[in-house]
Coordinates of C-alpha atoms in Angstrom, one line a residue:
X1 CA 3.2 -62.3 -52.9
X2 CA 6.1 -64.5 -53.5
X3 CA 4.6 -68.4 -55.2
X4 CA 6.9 -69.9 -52.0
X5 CA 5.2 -67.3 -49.8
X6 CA 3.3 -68.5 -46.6
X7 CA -0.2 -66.7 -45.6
X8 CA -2.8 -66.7 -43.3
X9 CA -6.4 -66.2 -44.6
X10 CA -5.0 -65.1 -47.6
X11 CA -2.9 -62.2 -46.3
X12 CA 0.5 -63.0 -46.4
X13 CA 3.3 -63.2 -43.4
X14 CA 5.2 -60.6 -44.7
X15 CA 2.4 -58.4 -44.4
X16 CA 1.1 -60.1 -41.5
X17 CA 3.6 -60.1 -38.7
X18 CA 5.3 -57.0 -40.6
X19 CA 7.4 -54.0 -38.3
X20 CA 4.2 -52.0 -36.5
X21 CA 5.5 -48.4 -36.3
X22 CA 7.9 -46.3 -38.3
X23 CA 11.5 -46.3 -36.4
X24 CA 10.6 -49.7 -34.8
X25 CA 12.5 -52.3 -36.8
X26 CA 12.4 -56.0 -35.6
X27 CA 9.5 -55.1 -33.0
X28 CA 5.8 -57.0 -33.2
X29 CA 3.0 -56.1 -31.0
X30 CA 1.1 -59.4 -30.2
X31 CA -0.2 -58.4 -26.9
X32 CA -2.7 -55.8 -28.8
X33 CA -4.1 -58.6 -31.5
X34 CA -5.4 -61.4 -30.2
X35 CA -5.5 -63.0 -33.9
X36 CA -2.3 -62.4 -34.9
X37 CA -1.5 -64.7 -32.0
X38 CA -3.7 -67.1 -33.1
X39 CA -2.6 -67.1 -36.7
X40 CA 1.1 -67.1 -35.6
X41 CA 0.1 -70.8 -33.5
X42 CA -1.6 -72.1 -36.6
X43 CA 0.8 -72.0 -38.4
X44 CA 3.3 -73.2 -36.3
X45 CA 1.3 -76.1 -35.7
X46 CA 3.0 -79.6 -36.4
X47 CA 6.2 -77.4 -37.3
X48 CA 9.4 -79.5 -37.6
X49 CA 11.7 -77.9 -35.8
X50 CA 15.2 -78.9 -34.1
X51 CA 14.8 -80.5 -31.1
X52 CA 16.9 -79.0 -27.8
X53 CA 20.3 -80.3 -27.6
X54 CA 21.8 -82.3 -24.8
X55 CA 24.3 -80.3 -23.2
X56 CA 23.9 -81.6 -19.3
X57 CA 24.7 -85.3 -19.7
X58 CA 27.1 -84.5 -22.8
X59 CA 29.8 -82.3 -22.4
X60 CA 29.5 -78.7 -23.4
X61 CA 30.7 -77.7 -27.0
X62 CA 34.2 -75.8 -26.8
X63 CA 32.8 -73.4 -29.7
X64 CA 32.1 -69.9 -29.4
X65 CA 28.8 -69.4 -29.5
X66 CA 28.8 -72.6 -27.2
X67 CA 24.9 -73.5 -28.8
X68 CA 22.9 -72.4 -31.2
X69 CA 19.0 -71.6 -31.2
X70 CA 18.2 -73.2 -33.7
X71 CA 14.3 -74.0 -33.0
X72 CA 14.4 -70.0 -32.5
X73 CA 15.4 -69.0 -35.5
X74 CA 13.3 -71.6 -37.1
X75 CA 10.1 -70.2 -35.3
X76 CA 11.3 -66.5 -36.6
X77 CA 11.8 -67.8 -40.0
X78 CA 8.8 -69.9 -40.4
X79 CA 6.7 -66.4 -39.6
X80 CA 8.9 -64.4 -42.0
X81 CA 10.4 -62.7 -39.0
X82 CA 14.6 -63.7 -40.0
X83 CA 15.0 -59.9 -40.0
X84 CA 14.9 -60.3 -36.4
X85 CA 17.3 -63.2 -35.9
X86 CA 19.7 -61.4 -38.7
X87 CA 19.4 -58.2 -37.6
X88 CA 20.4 -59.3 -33.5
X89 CA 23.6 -61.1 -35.2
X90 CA 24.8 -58.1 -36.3
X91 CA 24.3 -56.4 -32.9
X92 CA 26.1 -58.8 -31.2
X93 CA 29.2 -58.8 -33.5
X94 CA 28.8 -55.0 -32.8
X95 CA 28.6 -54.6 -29.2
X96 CA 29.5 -57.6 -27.8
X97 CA 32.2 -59.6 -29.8
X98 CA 34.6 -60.2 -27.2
X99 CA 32.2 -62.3 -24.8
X100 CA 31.1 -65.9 -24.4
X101 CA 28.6 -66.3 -26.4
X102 CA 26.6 -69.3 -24.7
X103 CA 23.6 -68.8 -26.8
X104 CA 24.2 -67.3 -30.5
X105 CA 20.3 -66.6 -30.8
X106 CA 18.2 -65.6 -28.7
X107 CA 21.5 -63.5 -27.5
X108 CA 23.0 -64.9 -24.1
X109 CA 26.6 -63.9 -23.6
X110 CA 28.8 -64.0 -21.0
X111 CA 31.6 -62.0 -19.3
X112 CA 35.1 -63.4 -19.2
X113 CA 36.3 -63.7 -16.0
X114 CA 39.4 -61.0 -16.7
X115 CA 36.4 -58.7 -18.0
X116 CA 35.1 -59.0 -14.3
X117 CA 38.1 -57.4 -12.7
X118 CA 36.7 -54.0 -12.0
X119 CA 33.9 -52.4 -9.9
X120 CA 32.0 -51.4 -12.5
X121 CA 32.1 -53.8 -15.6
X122 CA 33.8 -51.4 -17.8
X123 CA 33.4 -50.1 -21.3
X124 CA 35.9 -50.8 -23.9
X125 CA 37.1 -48.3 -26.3
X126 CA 38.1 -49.5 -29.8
X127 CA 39.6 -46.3 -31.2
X128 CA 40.4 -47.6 -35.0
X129 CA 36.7 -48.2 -35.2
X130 CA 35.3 -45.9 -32.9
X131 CA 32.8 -47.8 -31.2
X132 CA 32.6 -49.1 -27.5
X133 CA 32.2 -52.2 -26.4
X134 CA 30.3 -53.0 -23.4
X135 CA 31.3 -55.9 -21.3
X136 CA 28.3 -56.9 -19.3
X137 CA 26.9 -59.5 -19.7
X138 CA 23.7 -60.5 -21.5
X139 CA 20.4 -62.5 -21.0
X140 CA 18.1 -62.0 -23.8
X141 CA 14.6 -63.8 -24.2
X142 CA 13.9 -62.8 -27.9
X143 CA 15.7 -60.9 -30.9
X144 CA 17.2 -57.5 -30.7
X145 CA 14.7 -54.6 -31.5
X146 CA 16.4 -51.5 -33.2
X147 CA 14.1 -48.4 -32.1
X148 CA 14.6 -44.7 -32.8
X149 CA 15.0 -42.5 -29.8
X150 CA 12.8 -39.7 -31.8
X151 CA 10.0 -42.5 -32.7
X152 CA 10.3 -43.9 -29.0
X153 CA 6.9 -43.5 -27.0
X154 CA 6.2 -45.0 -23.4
X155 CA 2.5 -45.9 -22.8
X156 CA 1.4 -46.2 -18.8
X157 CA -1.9 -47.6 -18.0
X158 CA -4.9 -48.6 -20.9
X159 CA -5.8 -47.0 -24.2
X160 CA -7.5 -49.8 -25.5
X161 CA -10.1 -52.1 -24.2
X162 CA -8.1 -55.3 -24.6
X163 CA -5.3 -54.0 -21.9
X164 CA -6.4 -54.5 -18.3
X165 CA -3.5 -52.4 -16.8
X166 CA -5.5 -49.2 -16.4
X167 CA -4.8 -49.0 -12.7
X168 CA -3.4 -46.0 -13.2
X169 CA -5.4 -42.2 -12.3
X170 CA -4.4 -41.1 -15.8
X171 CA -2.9 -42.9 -18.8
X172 CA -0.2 -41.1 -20.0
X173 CA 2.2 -41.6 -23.4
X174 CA 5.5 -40.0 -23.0
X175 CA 8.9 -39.1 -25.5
X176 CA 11.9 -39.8 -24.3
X177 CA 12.3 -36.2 -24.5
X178 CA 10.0 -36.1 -21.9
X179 CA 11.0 -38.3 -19.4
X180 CA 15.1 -37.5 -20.0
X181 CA 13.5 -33.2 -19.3
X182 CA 14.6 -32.7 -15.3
X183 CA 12.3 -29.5 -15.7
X184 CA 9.2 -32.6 -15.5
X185 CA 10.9 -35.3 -13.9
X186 CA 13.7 -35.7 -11.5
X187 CA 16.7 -37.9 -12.5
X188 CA 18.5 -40.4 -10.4
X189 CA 22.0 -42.4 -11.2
X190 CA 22.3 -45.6 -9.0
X191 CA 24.8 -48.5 -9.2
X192 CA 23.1 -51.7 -9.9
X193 CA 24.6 -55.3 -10.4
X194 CA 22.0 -57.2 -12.7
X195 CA 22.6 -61.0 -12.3
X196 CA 20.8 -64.2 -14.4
X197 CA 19.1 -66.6 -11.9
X198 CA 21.3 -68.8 -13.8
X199 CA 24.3 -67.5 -13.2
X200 CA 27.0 -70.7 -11.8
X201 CA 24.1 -72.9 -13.3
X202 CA 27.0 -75.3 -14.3
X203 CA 27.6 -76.4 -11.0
X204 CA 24.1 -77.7 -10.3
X205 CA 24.6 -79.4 -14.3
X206 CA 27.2 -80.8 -13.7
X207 CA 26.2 -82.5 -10.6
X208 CA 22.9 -83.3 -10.9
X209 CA 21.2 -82.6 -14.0
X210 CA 17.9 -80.8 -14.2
X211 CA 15.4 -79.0 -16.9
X212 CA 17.6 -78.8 -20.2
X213 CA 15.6 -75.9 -22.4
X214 CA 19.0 -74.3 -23.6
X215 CA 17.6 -70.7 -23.0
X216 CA 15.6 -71.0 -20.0
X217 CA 18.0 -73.2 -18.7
X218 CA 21.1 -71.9 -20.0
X219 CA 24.6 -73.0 -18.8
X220 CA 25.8 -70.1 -16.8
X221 CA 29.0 -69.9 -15.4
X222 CA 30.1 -67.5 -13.1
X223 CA 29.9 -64.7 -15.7
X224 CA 26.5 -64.0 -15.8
X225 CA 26.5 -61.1 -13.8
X226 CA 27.6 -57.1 -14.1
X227 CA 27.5 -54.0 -12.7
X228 CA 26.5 -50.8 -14.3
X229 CA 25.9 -46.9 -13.2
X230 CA 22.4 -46.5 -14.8
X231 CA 20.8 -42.8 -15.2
X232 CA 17.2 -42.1 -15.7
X233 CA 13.9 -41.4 -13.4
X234 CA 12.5 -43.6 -11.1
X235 CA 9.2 -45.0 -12.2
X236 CA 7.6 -43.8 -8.8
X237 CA 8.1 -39.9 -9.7
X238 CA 6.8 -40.6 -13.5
X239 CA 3.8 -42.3 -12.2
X240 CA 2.9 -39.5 -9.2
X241 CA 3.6 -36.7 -11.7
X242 CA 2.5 -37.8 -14.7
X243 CA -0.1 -40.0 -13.7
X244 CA -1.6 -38.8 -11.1
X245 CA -1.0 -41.8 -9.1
X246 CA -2.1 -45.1 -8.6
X247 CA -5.7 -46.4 -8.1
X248 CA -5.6 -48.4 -4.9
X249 CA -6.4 -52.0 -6.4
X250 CA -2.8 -51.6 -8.3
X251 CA -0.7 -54.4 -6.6
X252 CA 1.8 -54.7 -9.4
X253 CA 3.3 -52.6 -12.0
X254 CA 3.6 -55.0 -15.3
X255 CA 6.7 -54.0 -17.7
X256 CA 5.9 -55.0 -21.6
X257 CA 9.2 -55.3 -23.8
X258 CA 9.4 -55.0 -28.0
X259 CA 11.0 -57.9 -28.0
X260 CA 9.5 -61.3 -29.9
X261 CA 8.7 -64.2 -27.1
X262 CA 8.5 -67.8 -28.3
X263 CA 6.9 -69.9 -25.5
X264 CA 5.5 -73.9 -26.8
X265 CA 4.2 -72.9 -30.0
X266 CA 2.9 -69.1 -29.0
X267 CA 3.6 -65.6 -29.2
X268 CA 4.1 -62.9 -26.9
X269 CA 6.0 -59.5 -26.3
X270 CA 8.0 -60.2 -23.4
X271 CA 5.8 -59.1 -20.3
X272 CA 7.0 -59.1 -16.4
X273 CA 6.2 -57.4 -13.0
X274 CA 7.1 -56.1 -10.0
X275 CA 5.6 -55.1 -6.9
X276 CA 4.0 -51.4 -6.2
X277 CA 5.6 -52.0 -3.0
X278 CA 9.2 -52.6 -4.6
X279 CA 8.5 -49.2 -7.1
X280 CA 7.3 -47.0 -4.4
X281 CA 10.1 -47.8 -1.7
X282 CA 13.4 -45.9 -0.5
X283 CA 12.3 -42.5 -2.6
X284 CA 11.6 -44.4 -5.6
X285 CA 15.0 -45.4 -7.1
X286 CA 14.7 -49.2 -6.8
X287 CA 12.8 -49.4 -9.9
X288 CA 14.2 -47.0 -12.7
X289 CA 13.2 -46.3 -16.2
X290 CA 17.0 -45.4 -17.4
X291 CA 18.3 -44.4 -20.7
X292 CA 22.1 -44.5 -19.7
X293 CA 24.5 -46.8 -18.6
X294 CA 28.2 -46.1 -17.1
X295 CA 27.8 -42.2 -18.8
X296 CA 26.8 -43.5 -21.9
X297 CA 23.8 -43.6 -24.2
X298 CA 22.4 -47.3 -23.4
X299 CA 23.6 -49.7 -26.0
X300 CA 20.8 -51.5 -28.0
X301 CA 21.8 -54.9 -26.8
X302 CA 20.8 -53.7 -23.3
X303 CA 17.3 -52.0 -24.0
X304 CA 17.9 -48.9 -26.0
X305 CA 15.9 -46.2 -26.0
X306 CA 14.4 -47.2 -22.5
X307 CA 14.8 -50.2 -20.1
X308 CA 13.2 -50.9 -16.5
X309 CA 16.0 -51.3 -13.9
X310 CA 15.0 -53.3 -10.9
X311 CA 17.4 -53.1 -8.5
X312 CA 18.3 -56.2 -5.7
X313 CA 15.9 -58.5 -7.8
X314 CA 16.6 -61.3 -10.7
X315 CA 17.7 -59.7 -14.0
X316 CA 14.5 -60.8 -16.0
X317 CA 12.3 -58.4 -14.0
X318 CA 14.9 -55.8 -15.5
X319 CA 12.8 -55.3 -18.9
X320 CA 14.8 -54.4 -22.0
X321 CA 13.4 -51.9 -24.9
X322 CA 10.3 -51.4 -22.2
X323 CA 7.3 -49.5 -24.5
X324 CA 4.2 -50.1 -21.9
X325 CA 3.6 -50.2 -18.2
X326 CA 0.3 -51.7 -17.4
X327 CA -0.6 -50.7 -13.2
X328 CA -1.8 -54.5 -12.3
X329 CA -3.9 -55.8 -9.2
X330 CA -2.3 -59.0 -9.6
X331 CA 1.2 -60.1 -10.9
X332 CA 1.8 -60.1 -14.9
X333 CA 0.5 -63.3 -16.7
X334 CA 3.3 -62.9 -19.2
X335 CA 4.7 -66.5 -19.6
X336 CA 7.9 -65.4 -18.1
X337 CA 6.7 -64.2 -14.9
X338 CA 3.8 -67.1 -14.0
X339 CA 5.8 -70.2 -16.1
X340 CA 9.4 -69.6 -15.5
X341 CA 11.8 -68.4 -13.2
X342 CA 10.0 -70.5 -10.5
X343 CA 11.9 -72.2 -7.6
X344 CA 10.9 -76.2 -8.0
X345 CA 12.2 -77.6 -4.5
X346 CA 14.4 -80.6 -4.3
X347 CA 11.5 -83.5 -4.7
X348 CA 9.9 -81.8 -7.5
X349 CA 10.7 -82.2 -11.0
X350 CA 10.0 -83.9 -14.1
X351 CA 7.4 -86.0 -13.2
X352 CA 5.7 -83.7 -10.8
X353 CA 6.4 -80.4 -11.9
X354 CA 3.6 -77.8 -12.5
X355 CA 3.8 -73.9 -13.0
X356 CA 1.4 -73.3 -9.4
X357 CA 3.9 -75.6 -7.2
X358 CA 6.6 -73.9 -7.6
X359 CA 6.9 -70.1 -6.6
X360 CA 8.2 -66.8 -8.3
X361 CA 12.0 -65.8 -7.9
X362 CA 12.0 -62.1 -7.4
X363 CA 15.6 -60.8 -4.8
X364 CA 18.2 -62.4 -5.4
X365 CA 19.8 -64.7 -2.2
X366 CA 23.1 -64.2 -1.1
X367 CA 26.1 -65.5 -3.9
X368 CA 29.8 -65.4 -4.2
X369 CA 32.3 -66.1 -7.0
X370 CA 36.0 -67.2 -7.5
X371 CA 37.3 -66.1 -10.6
X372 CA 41.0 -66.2 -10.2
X373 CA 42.4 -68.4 -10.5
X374 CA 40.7 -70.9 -12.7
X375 CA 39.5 -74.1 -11.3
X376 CA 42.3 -76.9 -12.6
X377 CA 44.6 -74.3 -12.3
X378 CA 48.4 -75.2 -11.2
X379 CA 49.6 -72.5 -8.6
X380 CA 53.3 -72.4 -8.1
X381 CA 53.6 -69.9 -4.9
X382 CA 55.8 -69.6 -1.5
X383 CA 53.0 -70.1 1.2
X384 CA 50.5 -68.2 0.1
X385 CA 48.2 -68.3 -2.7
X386 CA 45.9 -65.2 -4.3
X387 CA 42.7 -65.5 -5.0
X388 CA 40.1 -62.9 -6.4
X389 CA 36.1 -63.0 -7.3
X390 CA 33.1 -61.4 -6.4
X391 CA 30.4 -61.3 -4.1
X392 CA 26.1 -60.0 -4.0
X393 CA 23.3 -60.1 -2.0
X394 CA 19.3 -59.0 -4.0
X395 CA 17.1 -57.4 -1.8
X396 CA 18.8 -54.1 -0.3
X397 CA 21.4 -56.6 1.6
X398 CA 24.6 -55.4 1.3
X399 CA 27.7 -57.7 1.2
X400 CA 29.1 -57.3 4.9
X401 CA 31.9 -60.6 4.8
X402 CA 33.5 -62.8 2.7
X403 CA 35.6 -66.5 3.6
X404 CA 37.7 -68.2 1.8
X405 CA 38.3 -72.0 2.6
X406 CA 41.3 -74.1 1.4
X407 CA 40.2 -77.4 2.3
X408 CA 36.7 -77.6 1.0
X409 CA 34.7 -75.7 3.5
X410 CA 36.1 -77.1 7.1
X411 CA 38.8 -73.9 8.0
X412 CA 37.6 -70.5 6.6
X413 CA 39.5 -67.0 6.4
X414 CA 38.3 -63.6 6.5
X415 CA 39.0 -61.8 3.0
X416 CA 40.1 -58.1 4.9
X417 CA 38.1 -55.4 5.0
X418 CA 40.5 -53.3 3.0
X419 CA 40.3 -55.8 0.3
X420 CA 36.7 -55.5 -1.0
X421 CA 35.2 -52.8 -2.9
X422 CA 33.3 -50.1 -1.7
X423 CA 29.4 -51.1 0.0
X424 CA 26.5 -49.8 -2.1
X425 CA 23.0 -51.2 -1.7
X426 CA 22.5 -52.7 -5.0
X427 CA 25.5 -53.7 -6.2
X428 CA 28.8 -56.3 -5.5
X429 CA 31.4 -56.2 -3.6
X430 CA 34.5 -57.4 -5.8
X431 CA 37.5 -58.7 -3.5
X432 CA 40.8 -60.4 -3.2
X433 CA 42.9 -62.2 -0.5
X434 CA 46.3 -63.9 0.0
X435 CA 45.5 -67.5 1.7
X436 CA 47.9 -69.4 3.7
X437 CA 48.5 -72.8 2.2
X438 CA 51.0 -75.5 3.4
X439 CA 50.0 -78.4 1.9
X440 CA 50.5 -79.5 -1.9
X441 CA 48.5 -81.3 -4.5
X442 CA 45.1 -80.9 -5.4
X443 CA 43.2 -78.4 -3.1
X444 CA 40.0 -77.7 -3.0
X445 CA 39.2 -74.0 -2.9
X446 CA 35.6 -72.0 -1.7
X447 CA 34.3 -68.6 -1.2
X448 CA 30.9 -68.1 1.0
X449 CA 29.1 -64.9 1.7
X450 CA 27.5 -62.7 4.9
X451 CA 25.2 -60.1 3.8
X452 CA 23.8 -57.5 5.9
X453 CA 20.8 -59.7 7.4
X454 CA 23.4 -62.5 8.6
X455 CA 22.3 -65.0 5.1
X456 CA 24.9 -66.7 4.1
X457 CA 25.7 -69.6 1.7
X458 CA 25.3 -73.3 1.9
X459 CA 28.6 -75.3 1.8
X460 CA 27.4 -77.9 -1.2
X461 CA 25.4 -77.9 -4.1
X462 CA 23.0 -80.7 -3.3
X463 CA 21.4 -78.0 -0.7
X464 CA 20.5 -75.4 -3.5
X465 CA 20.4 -77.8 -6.0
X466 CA 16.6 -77.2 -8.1
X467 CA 14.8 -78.5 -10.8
X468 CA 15.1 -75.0 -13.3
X469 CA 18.7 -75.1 -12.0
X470 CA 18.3 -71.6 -10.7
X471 CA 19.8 -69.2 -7.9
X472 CA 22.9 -71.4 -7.7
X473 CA 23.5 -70.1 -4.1
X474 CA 26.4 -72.7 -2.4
X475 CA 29.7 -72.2 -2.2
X476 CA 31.6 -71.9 -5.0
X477 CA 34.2 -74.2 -5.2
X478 CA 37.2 -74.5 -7.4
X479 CA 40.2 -77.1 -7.7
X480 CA 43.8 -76.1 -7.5
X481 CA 47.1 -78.1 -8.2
X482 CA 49.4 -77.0 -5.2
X483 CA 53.2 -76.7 -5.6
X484 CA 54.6 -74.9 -2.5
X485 CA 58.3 -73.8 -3.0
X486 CA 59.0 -72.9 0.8
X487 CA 59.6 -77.1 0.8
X488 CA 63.0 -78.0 0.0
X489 CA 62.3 -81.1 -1.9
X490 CA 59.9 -78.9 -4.2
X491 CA 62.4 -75.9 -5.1
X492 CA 64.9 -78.7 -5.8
X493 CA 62.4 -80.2 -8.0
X494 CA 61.8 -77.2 -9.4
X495 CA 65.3 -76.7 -10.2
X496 CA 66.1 -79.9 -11.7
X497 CA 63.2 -79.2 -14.1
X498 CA 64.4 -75.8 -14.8
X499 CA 67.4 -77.2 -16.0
X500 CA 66.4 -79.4 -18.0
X501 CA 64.5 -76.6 -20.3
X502 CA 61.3 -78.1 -19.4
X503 CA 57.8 -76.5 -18.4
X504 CA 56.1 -77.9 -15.3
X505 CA 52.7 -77.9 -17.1
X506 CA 50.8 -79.2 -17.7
X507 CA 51.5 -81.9 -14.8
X508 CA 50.1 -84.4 -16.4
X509 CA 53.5 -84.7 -19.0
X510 CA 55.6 -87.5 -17.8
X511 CA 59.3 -86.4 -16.5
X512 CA 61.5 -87.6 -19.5
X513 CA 64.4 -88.1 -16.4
X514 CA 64.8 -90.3 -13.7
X515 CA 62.6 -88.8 -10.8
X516 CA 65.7 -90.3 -8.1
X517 CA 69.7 -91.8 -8.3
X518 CA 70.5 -95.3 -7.7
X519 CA 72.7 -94.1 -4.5
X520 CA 69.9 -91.5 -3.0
X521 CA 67.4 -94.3 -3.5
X522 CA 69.2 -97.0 -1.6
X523 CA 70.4 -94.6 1.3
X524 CA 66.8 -94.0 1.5
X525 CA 65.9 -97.6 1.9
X526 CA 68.6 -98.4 4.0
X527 CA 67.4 -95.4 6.3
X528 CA 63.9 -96.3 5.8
X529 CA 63.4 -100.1 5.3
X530 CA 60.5 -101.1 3.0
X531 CA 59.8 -104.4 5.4
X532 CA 60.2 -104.6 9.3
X533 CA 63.4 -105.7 10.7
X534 CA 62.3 -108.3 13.0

C-alpha cells in the first residue's frame, strides 16, 4: 500500500472498492455488502468537495461539455475509483464526440438538433477510423462500465439472503448466449423513443428557476430524446420460461445496473422498477431485455452487454448494463426510483419539499418540439415559413395531430397528415409544415400535440412548471425575426442592401446608409402630415 494510500480498517481502497468479477471493469457491487457501503460513507464523511454550480440564475457556459461533475469525480477519486471517471471519458470521445455534452461526467449528452432529422436517430459511419458513431442521446447516472459479453451473467430473483427480490418460482442466472439463443427464448425488435424527464428543462429554467443539482436537474434542451430499433427478448417470455413464473405477491419487477450511484454521501448500484403489470402487457414487448440497437451490437455508452428497455415510460426506468432483476412486492427503494424523478406540484418546493409528497413519474405525457428553425432565428421567405420538429406521447398513446401557431398560441394550423412520420406505438412522430405568415418582425412560434387519448399540451410554461423541473410538457415556443419579401417595401429593401455588398444579419448591424432621400421623405410628409391641419 502506497504511504499516500487511504484505507478502511486497515485494508486499503484499492483493494477495498476494487473491480468484483473478471471482464467487469469499472463495475462495484454495493447492493450485496452492506459494509462496503458503510465504509464508502465514512470516509466520505466531512469530504470537501466542489459545491454545485449555478447555472439557472447565471447564464449557461457556451463550452462543450457545458459543466463539469466535478463533486462526481471527486467522490470516485476519493474511493480510488478514477478508473471509472477516466475510463467513461474515453468512451464518450469514442462514441459520442459529435454531441452536446451538457455534463462531461457522469455522461449526459445531447443530440444536435440537425442529428434529429430522421425517424430513427441514425448511426454515423466514420470509415477512416472504422467505428460508428451513435447519435442518441445520453442520460447517464454514474460512470461507464466496460463488461465482456463472454463474462456477462443475468441473475433473476435471490441467491443470497440479503436480496429480497426472490418473487420469482425459480431463480435463474443466464449468458447472454442464452438469452440471445431463439431455440430458448423468442426474440422481438420494437421501435422505441427513450426521452429524459428533463428533456426542454431550459424552458422551465429559464423562467422560473427550480432544484439546481446539475445531474438530476440537468439543463435539457430539446435534444434529450431518440429513437432506436432495439432487438432482444421481452422480459415476460424470460421470466415464464425460465423462471417458472412469478409468485403472486410480485408487484414489481426491480432492474439493478453495474453502474456506481452517488446519492448525499452514499453508495449504490443504480436500482429502478417497473410494474408486473407494465412487463406482462401487449405479449410482453413493453419491457425488453435487448442487446441490439438500430442492427447493431449495443454500444457501451448505452448498456452493453444487456440493458432493460421500457417502452412509453421515462428513460431512467430504461436500465443500462442491467446484471440483476429482483421480482418485488413493492416498488424498488433504489434512491432513484423513491427520491427522484418525483413530480413536486406548483406550491411545493424548497421549503416544503419531501420525497413522500411528491409522486413517481413513470409514462411519459404528451410533448412536442421545434427544431428548425432555431429560436432567434431571422427567416427571409415569400409568405410562407418551414418549420420542422418532433412530437411523443409515453404510455401506448400514439401521436394522432400536431399545430403549429404563429402568434403565440391564439390561431393554430394543422401540420398534414402526409407530413409526419409513420405511427408506431412507442415511438415519435417527426414532422414538418409550410405556415402562412403575413406579418414581419419578431414572431412568436409554437407546436402543441394530440395523442391518441385526446391529451394535449398546455399553451405556457407556468402550467407544467415543477419543482425538479421535469416533464416539460407546454408548448414549445420559439422566436422568429420575420422578413416577408411578397411586400414591396421589403424586396426593395432587400435590394438596396444587396447592393451595397452587405449581409442582412445579423439585424442588429446598423445600415451604414441613409434608410430614406431628402425628396421621398418630404413627399411623405407632405402626403402624410406629422401634425393636424386645423
Amino acid at each position: 500500500m502506497a504511504d499516500s494510500e487511504l484505507s478502511y480498517d486497515g485494508v486499503p481502497i484499492s483493494q477495498l472498492f476494487a473491480d468484483e468479477k473478471p471482464g467487469w471493469r469499472g463495475y462495484v457491487e454495493w447492493e450485496e455488502y452492506p459494509e462496503k457501503k458503510r465504509a464508502a460513507a465514512e470516509l466520505m464523511k466531512g469530504a470537501k468537495l466542489t459545491p454545485p454550480p449555478e447555472f439557472q440564475f447565471a447564464p449557461l457556459p457556451t463550452t462543450n461539455p457545458v459543466l463539469v461533475g466535478h463533486r462526481w469525480k471527486e467522490e470516485h477519486e476519493l474511493l480510488g475509483l478514477k478508473r471509472i471517471v477516466d475510463y467513461s471519458w474515453e468512451t464518450v470521445l469514442r462514441e459520442k464526440e459529435n454531441m452536446i455534452h451538457l455534463l462531461d461526467f457522469p455522461y449526459n449528452g445531447e443530440t444536435r438538433h440537425e442529428d434529429l432529422t430522421t425517424k430513427i436517430t441514425n448511426n454515423k459511419h466514420h470509415l477512416l477510423e472504422r467505428r460508428i458513431m451513435l447519435l442518441h442521446s445520453v442520460r447517464n447516472h454514474g460512470g461507464i462500465p466496460d463488461i465482456d459479453e463472454d463474462a456477462f451473467v443475468l441473475e433473476i430473483g435471490a441467491f443470497n439472503s440479503f436480496q429480497s427480490g426472490g418473487l420469482v418460482n425459480s431463480p435463474v442466472k443466464l449468458k447472454l448466449s442464452d438469452l440471445k439463443d431463439p431455440a430458448k427464448f423468442p426474440q422481438a425488435e420494437v421501435t422505441v423513443t427513450l426521452q429524459c424527464s428533463g428533456t426542454r428543462r431550459i424552458e422551465q429554467i429559464s423562467e422560473y428557476p427550480g432544484e439546481g443539482d446539475e445531474l438530476i436537474n440537468a439543463p435539457w434542451g430539446e435534444g434529450a430524446i431518440g429513437t432506436a430499433v432495439y432487438r432482444g427478448v421481452p422480459l415476460k417470455k424470460v421470466l415464464k420460461l425460465a423462471c417458472g413464473g412469478v409468485r403472486p405477491e410480485c408487484e414489481h419487477l426491480e432492474f439493478i445496473g453495474a453502474d456506481t450511484y452517488f446519492k448525499k454521501g452514499h453508495l449504490f448500484n443504480y436500482a429502478v422498477s417497473a410494474p408486473y403489470r407494465k412487463v406482462r402487457a401487449n405479449r410482453g414487448e413493453e419491457v425488453l431485455l435487448a442487446w441490439e440497437m438500430n442492427g447493431q451490437p449495443l454500444p457501451k455508452i448505452h448498456g452493453a452487454p444487456l440493458r432493460v428497455v421500457v417502452t412509453g415510460y421515462i428513460g431512467a426506468r430504461s436500465t443500462k448494463w442491467v446484471y440483476r432483476i429482483n421480482a418485488l412486492p413493492v416498488p424498488s427503494y433504489g434512491p432513484v426510483q423513491r427520491q427522484e424523478y418525483l413530480y413536486f406540484t406548483s406550491q411545493i418546493g424548497k421549503q416544503n419539499a419531501k420525497y413522500s409528497n411528491g409522486f413517481p413519474i413513470g409514462q411519459m405525457p404528451v410533448s412536442s418540439a421545434i427544431l428548425t428553425p432555431l429560436t432567434k432565428t431571422v427567416v427571409i421567405h415569400d409568405g410562407k415559413i418551414t418549420l420542422s420538429g418532433w412530437a411523443y406521447s409515453g404510455g401506448g398513446n400514439w401521436v394522432e395531430r400536431v399545430e403549429i401557431s404563429p402568434d403565440g398560441g391564439h390561431v393554430w394550423y394543422r401540420v398534414p397528415p402526409e407530413n409526419l412520420t409513420e405511427k408506431h406505438y412507442h415511438a415519435w412522430r417527426l414532422w414538418h409544415i409550410d405556415v402562412p405568415v403575413d406579418a414581419e418582425g419578431w414572431l412568436e412560434f409554437c407546436v402543441r400535440t394530440w395523442d391518441a387519448s385526446c391529451n394535449t399540451e398546455p399553451t405556457y410554461v407556468r402550467s407544467a412548471w415543477n419543482w425538479d423541473l421535469h416533464v416539460t410538457s407546454s408548448a414549445h415556443r420559439i422566436k422568429i425575426y420575420s422578413v416577408n419579401r411578397t411586400r414591396a417595401a421589403t424586396r426593395e429593401r432587400l435590394a438596396v442592401i444587396e447592393r451595397h455588398g452587405l449581409q442582412f444579419e445579423p439585424i442588429t448591424m446598423p445600415l451604414p446608409f441613409a434608410l430614406e432621400e431628402k425628396e421621398a421623405y418630404d413627399e411623405a410628409v407632405a402626403k402624410y402630415p406629422r401634425e393636424p391641419r386645423s
